[in-house]
Structure formats: C-alpha cells, structure tokens
Amino acid sequence: MEQTVTSLLRHLRIPVSTRYVENLIASHPSFPSLLSVGDTLDRLGIPYAAFRIDKNDLKNLEYPCLLPLSATANILAVRNHRDLEKNADKLRFWMGEVLQVYPTDSIVDQENNINYRKEKILKIMSISTAVLFILAILRILYYSPWLLATLFCLALGGLLVGYILVAKDLGIKYNSVETFCNAGQRSSCDKVLSSAGAKIFGDVKLTDAVFIFFALQSLLLLSSILFIDSRLTIMSLLWVISIITMPVIGYSVYYQYVKAKSWCRLCLIVDAILLIEFILIISNFKVNEFSLLIIASSTLALLLVCSLYFKVRNLLENHNASSMEGFKSARIKNSLFVFRNLLERQNMMESSNLNYELEMGSHGAPIKIIMALNLYCYPCKLEFEKLERLLAIYPKKVSISVRFVQNGNEIGKSSTTTNQHILQYWKTNIYQAE
C-alpha cells in the first residue's frame, strides 16, 4: 500500500523521501486504512481531497487519484484512463472512496526534506558507480572473444533476475516487476516461488540457488576473460555445469505446468538463459584437462559466495523483521486510545493565559501546547525544535505557548535576566505590533 502511494507522489514529481513517507504510513495507528494516507499527506503539506462517488461516475474522475480496495486492504493508483482499463478486475473491490492528490513543489515537513536530499545524493552516487562499473565491463568485453563476452552478458542477466527473485522473497517489490509477473491468467511468480517445490533442501530456496549460481558463473567467466592461461580449464568446468543444468530446466518447466499449474515468468527467463548457455558452451567447447588449482579456486569461490550471500540475506531478513516490529510498536504508540489514556492519568495543570504570554502560531487554534523550558537546557532545545516542526506542518491547528523556567544562576540577581529580556522583546516588538 505505502509503495503505491509513494509511486504516485513520484509520478506527480512531488519531492518526497520514499523511505520516510512509507514509514509514516506503515507506522500510522489506522494502517492500512485511507486515514493513514490522508494524515501523512496532511503532515507533508500535500493538498488532497477525499470523497465518495458512485461507481458509474468513475470514468469522469480527475487523474491522478488513489482508490482503496476494501476487501484486499490495498490501494490502487490511477494515473490515467489506461490504468482503469488495466485494473478492471481489481475495481470490483472498490467501494466508491476516492483520494485525489494534487501536485506541489514544497513540503513543510523538514525531516522529509532532509531525507529527500540524502536519497537524492545516494541515487546520484549509485548511478555514477553503476555507470563506471558498466564502462569497465564493456572495456573488458570489447577486447574479449565474442563467445566469452556473450556468455558473460548472459550470466550478468541471470544474476539480475536472481536479484529480483531474492528481492521478491524478502518482500521488496518493484511495480514494473509485479506487472510483468502477473500479466496473464496463468502467470503468477509469487504462487510458484511460495510453493513447496521452490525449496531445494532445508531452508535453501530456489531463489538462493539461482543468485549463487549466476554469481559464481559470472566470476568464473570474468576470470576466463582476464586470465587466458586458465580459460580452457574454466570452460571445461562450465561445460560440466551446463550439462547438470539440463535436468533442472526440465524439472522447472514440469513443476510449473503440472504441479503449480501457474507460470513464473522470471523462472522461465532463468530457464531460457541456462538453455542458451548450454547450447553455446556445448557447441564451442569440449572437456580438457582439469587443473586441481582451478577446481580448488572455484570451490573456494563458491564457498565465499555462499557465505557472503547468506550473511547479507540474514541481515536483510532481520532488518525487515525488526522494521515490521517497529511499525507495529509505533502504531500502538501513536494510537489515539493510548494517548488519551496516558493524558487522563496526568495531573491537571494551570493552562489559563498569562499576561503578554509568548505565543506562537494561530491564537484561536483548536490545539494549544504549553511548554515550560530553560534557555540553557539542551533537551529542552531538542523538544522545542520538534514543536517548531509541528507548527510548520499544522500552522492553523496548533498554537504553542512558551513559559520560561528561570536558571538557577540568575535567581536573586538585580540585573535583567535572559528570560526577562526575551519576554520584553516579545512584548515590545512582536505582541504590540500585531
């Protein structure tokens, strides 16, 4: 749900931090309702309108908009009329609620703006690194035999598909991938990958094997390109491996067609890559003498790849699990029921206005926050900064009254204290000027 919302905001070119906005929605106490989206948009200062229409008036809607699908606890982003036609089957779960989002160039939430700038810098660095890597690979391939270059490109393609499979298994979804996987009546990658046949042995899954296989194959092919002396032995090793993959392809197609009764398009791409590699290797190479050093090095490379892969995977799984637990605890913490219960247990405080009270925000705001602070207190400074951000987000709904606590060093002094100076400045230059 949260990914759909951020995708629509990016479509509108609204400068939002993807991770920050998704966390706001997922940690909302009413998640996954439409209220969690609306409150998040309010906090960011993004204009929107929520209303209900008759299903027959759907074609007259102004795009883009969000349509909550009640039965699936999901939300549908409609950017244009084609999105309506493409998702006609999902609209049977729509009950007439609409959330229309309007574009804006500025976001009032400063935390979002900080995270957005960080994501932008990270994106530029990632693209630059990827470009340099691709240029280095192209240079290597340019001076390599066409066959090795082709096999290496196929292995990299398989590695990319392996990453997508692992990402799906970890719950990381890409809209374009999901559309590709679910196109067609008998096409569902999730159904095949979550079935019993997707496990090889124990906790090791087919997705793990695909990524590890192509990672190792890419390393071997790169070694054969860079080290000519070891090329024949490495290709002999790949010759044997390509023979072993043939039963794997047969089992994959059989399982999808007969057992799962559904096609995994990503799995079929893997099968196609393996088949093309088999044809190229068998047609152009033969088994030569094996070097024990190369075999030992390949085995060591396999162990290192497996060790690194499963370590990173476990870290990601633990991070996802902790994130989910964090969202659940945040929903409880942010719950209005919890807030009211804690508020009712507090002692009543005197909240009537003082003469010439230092007040920020709209005077008639429905929510008034009184903060007692010491000008020399660092924790007070941090809490005051939070209130400043709150005031920037809800200028018409919140007012803040600041009451100073006198510093111990200033008690009993005849000279003007810092608190008195600030209050005098407030009374003379701000309060009376209004």
Short mmCIF file of C-alpha atoms in Angstrom, two decimals:
data_model
loop_
_atom_site.label_atom_id
_atom_site.label_comp_id
_atom_site.label_asym_id
_atom_site.label_seq_id
_atom_site.Cartn_x
_atom_site.Cartn_y
_atom_site.Cartn_z
CA MET A 1 0.00 0.00 0.00
CA GLU A 2 2.66 2.51 1.06
CA GLN A 3 4.73 1.74 -2.06
CA THR A 4 1.71 2.56 -4.24
CA VAL A 5 1.29 5.96 -2.56
CA THR A 6 4.96 6.93 -2.90
CA SER A 7 4.92 5.78 -6.51
CA LEU A 8 2.03 8.17 -7.24
CA LEU A 9 3.79 11.03 -5.42
CA ARG A 10 6.90 10.46 -7.54
CA HIS A 11 4.68 10.42 -10.64
CA LEU A 12 3.46 13.90 -9.63
CA ARG A 13 7.12 14.96 -9.15
CA ILE A 14 6.49 15.85 -5.51
CA PRO A 15 9.82 16.00 -3.62
CA VAL A 16 9.23 13.30 -1.02
CA SER A 17 11.59 10.84 0.61
CA THR A 18 10.31 7.40 -0.38
CA ARG A 19 11.51 5.61 2.74
CA TYR A 20 10.36 8.36 5.12
CA VAL A 21 6.83 8.56 3.66
CA GLU A 22 6.44 4.77 3.58
CA ASN A 23 7.49 4.62 7.25
CA LEU A 24 4.96 7.33 8.17
CA ILE A 25 2.12 5.41 6.51
CA ALA A 26 3.16 2.00 7.86
CA SER A 27 3.53 3.31 11.45
CA HIS A 28 0.15 5.06 11.47
CA PRO A 29 -2.28 3.55 14.03
CA SER A 30 -5.01 3.25 11.36
CA PHE A 31 -2.79 1.50 8.79
CA PRO A 32 -3.77 0.22 6.20
CA SER A 33 -6.85 2.46 6.04
CA LEU A 34 -7.21 5.55 3.86
CA LEU A 35 -6.86 7.66 7.02
CA SER A 36 -3.18 6.66 7.31
CA VAL A 37 -2.57 8.08 3.83
CA GLY A 38 -4.60 11.25 4.44
CA ASP A 39 -2.85 12.05 7.73
CA THR A 40 0.54 11.51 6.12
CA LEU A 41 -0.33 13.88 3.27
CA ASP A 42 -1.51 16.41 5.87
CA ARG A 43 1.78 16.13 7.71
CA LEU A 44 3.75 16.66 4.49
CA GLY A 45 1.57 19.59 3.42
CA ILE A 46 0.47 17.91 0.19
CA PRO A 47 -3.00 19.10 -0.93
CA TYR A 48 -5.62 16.41 -1.47
CA ALA A 49 -9.35 15.80 -1.45
CA ALA A 50 -11.17 12.75 -0.09
CA PHE A 51 -14.71 11.97 -1.16
CA ARG A 52 -17.08 9.21 -2.23
CA ILE A 53 -18.69 8.80 -5.67
CA ASP A 54 -20.94 6.36 -7.46
CA LYS A 55 -19.14 3.61 -9.36
CA ASN A 56 -20.78 4.76 -12.57
CA ASP A 57 -19.00 8.13 -12.29
CA LEU A 58 -15.55 6.56 -12.12
CA LYS A 59 -14.68 7.46 -15.73
CA ASN A 60 -15.34 11.14 -15.02
CA LEU A 61 -12.68 11.31 -12.28
CA GLU A 62 -9.81 13.76 -12.47
CA TYR A 63 -6.47 11.93 -12.55
CA PRO A 64 -4.32 11.01 -10.75
CA CYS A 65 -6.09 9.58 -7.73
CA LEU A 66 -6.00 6.73 -5.20
CA LEU A 67 -8.79 4.16 -4.89
CA PRO A 68 -8.82 1.99 -1.73
CA LEU A 69 -9.71 -1.65 -2.36
CA SER A 70 -11.52 -2.63 0.82
CA ALA A 71 -11.53 -6.43 0.51
CA THR A 72 -7.79 -6.61 -0.23
CA ALA A 73 -6.59 -3.96 2.28
CA ASN A 74 -4.74 -2.38 -0.62
CA ILE A 75 -4.90 0.78 -2.68
CA LEU A 76 -4.93 1.34 -6.42
CA ALA A 77 -3.11 4.26 -8.04
CA VAL A 78 -4.88 5.54 -11.15
CA ARG A 79 -2.72 7.84 -13.28
CA ASN A 80 -4.79 7.79 -16.46
CA HIS A 81 -7.70 6.05 -18.18
CA ARG A 82 -5.50 3.12 -19.21
CA ASP A 83 -4.89 2.28 -15.53
CA LEU A 84 -8.65 1.91 -15.08
CA GLU A 85 -8.92 -0.48 -18.01
CA LYS A 86 -5.86 -2.47 -16.94
CA ASN A 87 -7.14 -2.94 -13.37
CA ALA A 88 -10.80 -3.51 -14.17
CA ASP A 89 -10.82 -6.86 -12.30
CA LYS A 90 -9.48 -5.22 -9.09
CA LEU A 91 -12.13 -2.47 -9.16
CA ARG A 92 -14.80 -4.93 -8.05
CA PHE A 93 -13.32 -4.47 -4.53
CA TRP A 94 -13.66 -0.68 -4.75
CA MET A 95 -16.49 0.82 -2.65
CA GLY A 96 -16.55 4.33 -4.13
CA GLU A 97 -13.96 6.09 -1.92
CA VAL A 98 -11.52 8.40 -3.71
CA LEU A 99 -8.44 10.26 -2.55
CA GLN A 100 -7.33 12.82 -5.12
CA VAL A 101 -3.77 14.14 -4.77
CA TYR A 102 -2.67 17.48 -6.21
CA PRO A 103 0.93 18.37 -7.15
CA THR A 104 3.05 20.72 -5.05
CA ASP A 105 6.66 21.88 -5.18
CA SER A 106 7.22 22.36 -1.46
CA ILE A 107 6.98 20.05 1.55
CA VAL A 108 6.59 21.59 5.02
CA ASP A 109 7.99 18.56 6.88
CA GLN A 110 11.70 19.36 7.31
CA GLU A 111 12.55 15.77 8.24
CA ASN A 112 11.23 14.67 4.85
CA ASN A 113 13.30 17.34 3.11
CA ILE A 114 16.49 16.21 4.86
CA ASN A 115 15.84 12.56 3.95
CA TYR A 116 14.91 13.53 0.39
CA ARG A 117 18.24 15.31 -0.10
CA LYS A 118 20.11 12.29 1.30
CA GLU A 119 18.25 9.92 -1.04
CA LYS A 120 18.99 12.18 -3.98
CA ILE A 121 22.74 12.20 -3.22
CA LEU A 122 22.72 8.42 -2.70
CA LYS A 123 20.91 7.95 -6.01
CA ILE A 124 23.48 10.07 -7.87
CA MET A 125 26.33 8.12 -6.26
CA SER A 126 24.68 4.78 -7.10
CA ILE A 127 24.11 5.76 -10.74
CA SER A 128 27.69 7.02 -11.05
CA THR A 129 29.06 3.79 -9.58
CA ALA A 130 26.86 1.70 -11.88
CA VAL A 131 27.97 3.68 -14.95
CA LEU A 132 31.65 3.26 -14.05
CA PHE A 133 31.11 -0.47 -13.48
CA ILE A 134 29.34 -0.87 -16.82
CA LEU A 135 32.08 1.05 -18.64
CA ALA A 136 34.72 -1.17 -17.04
CA ILE A 137 32.80 -4.31 -18.06
CA LEU A 138 32.32 -3.01 -21.62
CA ARG A 139 36.04 -2.33 -21.91
CA ILE A 140 36.80 -5.88 -20.79
CA LEU A 141 34.25 -7.33 -23.20
CA TYR A 142 35.50 -5.22 -26.11
CA TYR A 143 38.86 -6.96 -26.00
CA SER A 144 37.38 -10.42 -25.37
CA PRO A 145 36.24 -13.13 -27.82
CA TRP A 146 32.58 -12.68 -28.78
CA LEU A 147 31.60 -16.04 -27.30
CA LEU A 148 33.02 -15.31 -23.84
CA ALA A 149 31.54 -11.81 -23.97
CA THR A 150 28.10 -13.26 -24.83
CA LEU A 151 28.28 -15.86 -22.06
CA PHE A 152 29.36 -13.19 -19.55
CA CYS A 153 26.45 -10.93 -20.52
CA LEU A 154 24.04 -13.87 -20.14
CA ALA A 155 25.48 -14.63 -16.70
CA LEU A 156 25.03 -10.98 -15.65
CA GLY A 157 21.45 -11.11 -16.94
CA GLY A 158 20.85 -14.24 -14.87
CA LEU A 159 22.39 -12.52 -11.85
CA LEU A 160 19.98 -9.60 -12.29
CA VAL A 161 16.99 -11.97 -12.46
CA GLY A 162 18.37 -13.79 -9.40
CA TYR A 163 18.46 -10.50 -7.51
CA ILE A 164 14.84 -9.79 -8.46
CA LEU A 165 13.81 -13.26 -7.26
CA VAL A 166 15.60 -12.79 -3.93
CA ALA A 167 14.10 -9.31 -3.56
CA LYS A 168 10.59 -10.73 -4.05
CA ASP A 169 11.33 -13.40 -1.47
CA LEU A 170 12.40 -10.70 1.02
CA GLY A 171 9.27 -8.64 0.35
CA ILE A 172 11.00 -5.95 -1.75
CA LYS A 173 8.66 -5.21 -4.65
CA TYR A 174 9.03 -3.24 -7.86
CA ASN A 175 5.86 -2.18 -9.66
CA SER A 176 7.21 -2.99 -13.14
CA VAL A 177 8.29 -6.47 -11.99
CA GLU A 178 4.92 -7.16 -10.35
CA THR A 179 3.10 -6.10 -13.54
CA PHE A 180 5.33 -8.37 -15.63
CA CYS A 181 4.92 -11.35 -13.27
CA ASN A 182 1.14 -11.15 -13.02
CA ALA A 183 0.33 -10.47 -16.68
CA GLY A 184 -1.84 -13.30 -17.96
CA GLN A 185 -4.38 -15.68 -16.43
CA ARG A 186 -1.93 -18.47 -15.53
CA SER A 187 1.01 -16.26 -14.65
CA SER A 188 1.96 -15.73 -11.01
CA CYS A 189 5.57 -15.69 -9.84
CA ASP A 190 4.51 -15.47 -6.17
CA LYS A 191 2.41 -18.62 -6.40
CA VAL A 192 5.29 -20.66 -7.81
CA LEU A 193 8.00 -19.19 -5.57
CA SER A 194 5.95 -19.70 -2.39
CA SER A 195 5.09 -23.33 -3.23
CA ALA A 196 6.77 -26.40 -1.75
CA GLY A 197 8.68 -27.07 -4.98
CA ALA A 198 10.55 -23.77 -4.62
CA LYS A 199 12.64 -25.24 -1.79
CA ILE A 200 15.66 -27.33 -2.69
CA PHE A 201 16.61 -28.67 0.74
CA GLY A 202 16.11 -27.34 4.25
CA ASP A 203 15.78 -23.56 4.26
CA VAL A 204 17.67 -23.12 0.97
CA LYS A 205 15.28 -21.91 -1.72
CA LEU A 206 15.35 -21.90 -5.48
CA THR A 207 15.84 -18.12 -5.42
CA ASP A 208 19.03 -18.59 -3.35
CA ALA A 209 20.38 -21.20 -5.77
CA VAL A 210 19.72 -19.01 -8.83
CA PHE A 211 21.55 -15.99 -7.40
CA ILE A 212 24.52 -18.04 -6.13
CA PHE A 213 24.81 -19.98 -9.42
CA PHE A 214 24.94 -16.92 -11.65
CA ALA A 215 27.21 -15.03 -9.22
CA LEU A 216 29.70 -17.91 -9.33
CA GLN A 217 29.33 -18.27 -13.11
CA SER A 218 29.97 -14.53 -13.59
CA LEU A 219 33.16 -14.78 -11.52
CA LEU A 220 34.39 -17.81 -13.49
CA LEU A 221 33.68 -16.20 -16.86
CA LEU A 222 35.35 -12.95 -15.77
CA SER A 223 38.38 -14.99 -14.68
CA SER A 224 38.47 -16.78 -18.05
CA ILE A 225 38.45 -13.38 -19.80
CA LEU A 226 41.17 -11.83 -17.63
CA PHE A 227 43.40 -14.92 -17.23
CA ILE A 228 43.89 -16.60 -20.60
CA ASP A 229 46.02 -19.44 -19.18
CA SER A 230 43.13 -20.72 -17.07
CA ARG A 231 40.48 -20.33 -19.79
CA LEU A 232 40.37 -23.95 -21.02
CA THR A 233 40.05 -25.39 -17.51
CA ILE A 234 37.34 -22.90 -16.51
CA MET A 235 35.37 -23.57 -19.70
CA SER A 236 35.69 -27.33 -19.08
CA LEU A 237 34.22 -26.75 -15.63
CA LEU A 238 31.38 -24.68 -17.09
CA TRP A 239 30.84 -27.42 -19.70
CA VAL A 240 30.16 -29.93 -16.94
CA ILE A 241 27.97 -27.49 -15.03
CA SER A 242 25.90 -26.71 -18.14
CA ILE A 243 25.17 -30.44 -18.57
CA ILE A 244 23.92 -30.59 -14.96
CA THR A 245 21.54 -27.67 -15.53
CA MET A 246 19.53 -29.52 -18.20
CA PRO A 247 17.54 -31.67 -15.73
CA VAL A 248 16.95 -28.51 -13.68
CA ILE A 249 15.32 -26.81 -16.68
CA GLY A 250 13.16 -29.89 -17.33
CA TYR A 251 12.04 -30.05 -13.70
CA SER A 252 11.29 -26.31 -13.60
CA VAL A 253 9.02 -26.43 -16.66
CA TYR A 254 7.35 -29.67 -15.49
CA TYR A 255 6.67 -28.33 -11.98
CA GLN A 256 5.18 -25.06 -13.21
CA TYR A 257 2.95 -26.73 -15.81
CA VAL A 258 1.84 -29.85 -13.93
CA LYS A 259 2.20 -29.20 -10.20
CA ALA A 260 1.83 -25.47 -9.65
CA LYS A 261 -0.44 -25.01 -12.71
CA SER A 262 0.92 -21.49 -12.99
CA TRP A 263 3.85 -19.91 -14.82
CA CYS A 264 6.61 -17.95 -13.14
CA ARG A 265 7.89 -15.64 -15.87
CA LEU A 266 11.09 -14.91 -14.02
CA CYS A 267 11.77 -18.63 -13.68
CA LEU A 268 11.18 -19.08 -17.42
CA ILE A 269 13.75 -16.34 -18.13
CA VAL A 270 16.25 -18.23 -15.96
CA ASP A 271 15.45 -21.45 -17.88
CA ALA A 272 15.94 -19.65 -21.21
CA ILE A 273 19.34 -18.23 -20.12
CA LEU A 274 20.51 -21.66 -18.96
CA LEU A 275 19.39 -23.25 -22.23
CA ILE A 276 21.15 -20.64 -24.40
CA GLU A 277 24.32 -21.01 -22.32
CA PHE A 278 24.15 -24.79 -22.71
CA ILE A 279 23.89 -24.55 -26.49
CA LEU A 280 26.76 -22.05 -26.77
CA ILE A 281 29.11 -23.94 -24.42
CA ILE A 282 28.42 -27.44 -25.82
CA SER A 283 28.73 -26.20 -29.41
CA ASN A 284 32.02 -24.38 -28.98
CA PHE A 285 33.94 -26.09 -26.17
CA LYS A 286 34.88 -29.56 -25.04
CA VAL A 287 36.24 -31.04 -21.84
CA ASN A 288 40.00 -30.60 -21.50
CA GLU A 289 42.35 -31.48 -18.70
CA PHE A 290 41.25 -30.18 -15.32
CA SER A 291 43.66 -28.21 -13.16
CA LEU A 292 43.38 -29.01 -9.48
CA LEU A 293 44.32 -25.43 -8.68
CA ILE A 294 41.44 -24.05 -10.78
CA ILE A 295 38.97 -26.54 -9.28
CA ALA A 296 40.14 -25.71 -5.75
CA SER A 297 39.92 -21.99 -6.51
CA SER A 298 36.40 -22.42 -7.94
CA THR A 299 35.32 -24.37 -4.87
CA LEU A 300 36.73 -21.68 -2.61
CA ALA A 301 34.95 -19.02 -4.67
CA LEU A 302 31.67 -20.96 -4.31
CA LEU A 303 32.08 -21.16 -0.53
CA LEU A 304 32.88 -17.45 -0.31
CA VAL A 305 29.89 -16.51 -2.48
CA CYS A 306 27.56 -18.72 -0.41
CA SER A 307 28.93 -17.38 2.88
CA LEU A 308 28.66 -13.74 1.82
CA TYR A 309 25.23 -14.23 0.26
CA PHE A 310 23.60 -15.92 3.26
CA LYS A 311 25.17 -13.43 5.67
CA VAL A 312 23.76 -10.47 3.74
CA ARG A 313 20.40 -12.23 3.34
CA ASN A 314 20.15 -12.89 7.09
CA LEU A 315 20.96 -9.24 7.80
CA LEU A 316 18.22 -8.11 5.42
CA GLU A 317 15.70 -10.57 6.89
CA ASN A 318 16.49 -9.41 10.43
CA HIS A 319 16.23 -5.78 9.32
CA ASN A 320 12.84 -6.43 7.70
CA ALA A 321 11.63 -8.29 10.78
CA SER A 322 12.77 -5.51 13.12
CA SER A 323 11.19 -2.93 10.81
CA MET A 324 7.85 -4.74 10.95
CA GLU A 325 8.04 -4.98 14.74
CA GLY A 326 8.99 -1.30 14.83
CA PHE A 327 5.95 -0.39 12.72
CA LYS A 328 3.66 -2.41 14.99
CA SER A 329 5.01 -0.80 18.15
CA ALA A 330 4.82 2.66 16.51
CA ARG A 331 1.15 2.07 15.65
CA ILE A 332 0.46 1.31 19.31
CA LYS A 333 2.48 4.31 20.48
CA ASN A 334 0.72 6.62 18.01
CA SER A 335 -2.73 5.28 18.87
CA LEU A 336 -5.26 7.90 19.94
CA PHE A 337 -6.61 5.44 22.53
CA VAL A 338 -3.17 5.12 24.16
CA PHE A 339 -2.63 8.89 24.05
CA ARG A 340 -5.97 9.62 25.73
CA ASN A 341 -5.37 7.05 28.45
CA LEU A 342 -1.95 8.46 29.24
CA LEU A 343 -3.29 12.03 29.12
CA GLU A 344 -6.12 11.30 31.54
CA ARG A 345 -3.64 9.92 34.10
CA GLN A 346 -1.63 13.15 34.17
CA ASN A 347 -2.11 15.79 36.83
CA MET A 348 -4.16 18.80 35.80
CA MET A 349 -2.04 21.87 35.12
CA GLU A 350 -2.95 25.57 35.15
CA SER A 351 -3.43 26.44 31.48
CA SER A 352 -5.02 29.90 31.60
CA ASN A 353 -3.18 32.58 29.63
CA LEU A 354 -0.60 34.75 31.33
CA ASN A 355 -0.26 38.46 30.67
CA TYR A 356 1.65 39.03 27.45
CA GLU A 357 2.31 35.30 27.09
CA LEU A 358 4.84 34.34 24.42
CA GLU A 359 2.65 32.54 21.93
CA MET A 360 3.49 31.06 18.52
CA GLY A 361 1.02 30.04 15.84
CA SER A 362 -2.65 30.84 15.41
CA HIS A 363 -4.18 32.35 18.56
CA GLY A 364 -7.52 30.57 18.11
CA ALA A 365 -6.04 27.17 17.16
CA PRO A 366 -8.01 24.18 18.48
CA ILE A 367 -4.87 22.58 19.94
CA LYS A 368 -2.79 24.56 22.41
CA ILE A 369 0.55 23.25 23.64
CA ILE A 370 2.19 24.80 26.69
CA MET A 371 5.91 24.18 27.02
CA ALA A 372 7.99 25.05 30.06
CA LEU A 373 11.67 25.28 29.17
CA ASN A 374 15.01 26.50 30.35
CA LEU A 375 17.05 28.50 27.87
CA TYR A 376 20.23 26.68 28.97
CA CYS A 377 18.71 23.17 28.71
CA TYR A 378 19.83 21.14 25.67
CA PRO A 379 16.98 18.54 25.89
CA CYS A 380 14.54 21.48 26.02
CA LYS A 381 16.09 22.76 22.78
CA LEU A 382 15.52 19.40 21.04
CA GLU A 383 11.89 19.24 22.16
CA PHE A 384 11.31 22.86 21.12
CA GLU A 385 12.64 22.03 17.62
CA LYS A 386 10.03 19.27 17.39
CA LEU A 387 7.31 21.76 18.29
CA GLU A 388 8.64 24.15 15.62
CA ARG A 389 8.31 21.40 13.00
CA LEU A 390 4.80 20.61 14.27
CA LEU A 391 3.84 24.28 13.96
CA ALA A 392 5.22 24.43 10.42
CA ILE A 393 3.14 21.40 9.43
CA TYR A 394 -0.12 22.49 11.12
CA PRO A 395 0.03 26.34 11.33
CA LYS A 396 -3.76 26.75 11.64
CA LYS A 397 -4.38 23.87 14.01
CA VAL A 398 -1.67 24.30 16.66
CA SER A 399 -0.53 27.14 18.90
CA ILE A 400 2.45 26.97 21.25
CA SER A 401 2.79 28.93 24.49
CA VAL A 402 6.32 29.10 25.87
CA ARG A 403 6.86 29.57 29.61
CA PHE A 404 10.43 30.02 30.77
CA VAL A 405 11.90 28.35 33.82
CA GLN A 406 14.46 30.60 35.50
CA ASN A 407 18.05 29.42 35.52
CA GLY A 408 19.50 28.77 38.98
CA ASN A 409 22.41 31.17 38.43
CA GLU A 410 20.03 34.05 37.71
CA ILE A 411 17.79 33.70 40.77
CA GLY A 412 18.05 36.74 43.04
CA LYS A 413 20.02 38.85 40.55
CA SER A 414 19.03 42.50 40.27
CA SER A 415 20.07 42.76 36.61
CA THR A 416 17.76 41.79 33.77
CA THR A 417 17.74 38.03 33.22
CA THR A 418 17.76 36.31 29.84
CA ASN A 419 14.13 35.26 30.28
CA GLN A 420 13.06 38.80 31.10
CA HIS A 421 14.97 40.19 28.13
CA ILE A 422 13.29 37.80 25.68
CA LEU A 423 9.82 38.43 27.13
CA GLN A 424 10.38 42.20 26.99
CA TYR A 425 11.49 41.94 23.36
CA TRP A 426 8.42 39.81 22.61
CA LYS A 427 6.05 42.29 24.27
CA THR A 428 7.57 45.37 22.60
CA ASN A 429 8.40 44.18 19.08
CA ILE A 430 6.00 41.32 18.36
CA TYR A 431 2.99 41.30 20.67
CA GLN A 432 2.21 45.03 20.41
CA ALA A 433 3.00 45.08 16.69
CA GLU A 434 0.24 42.54 15.93
#
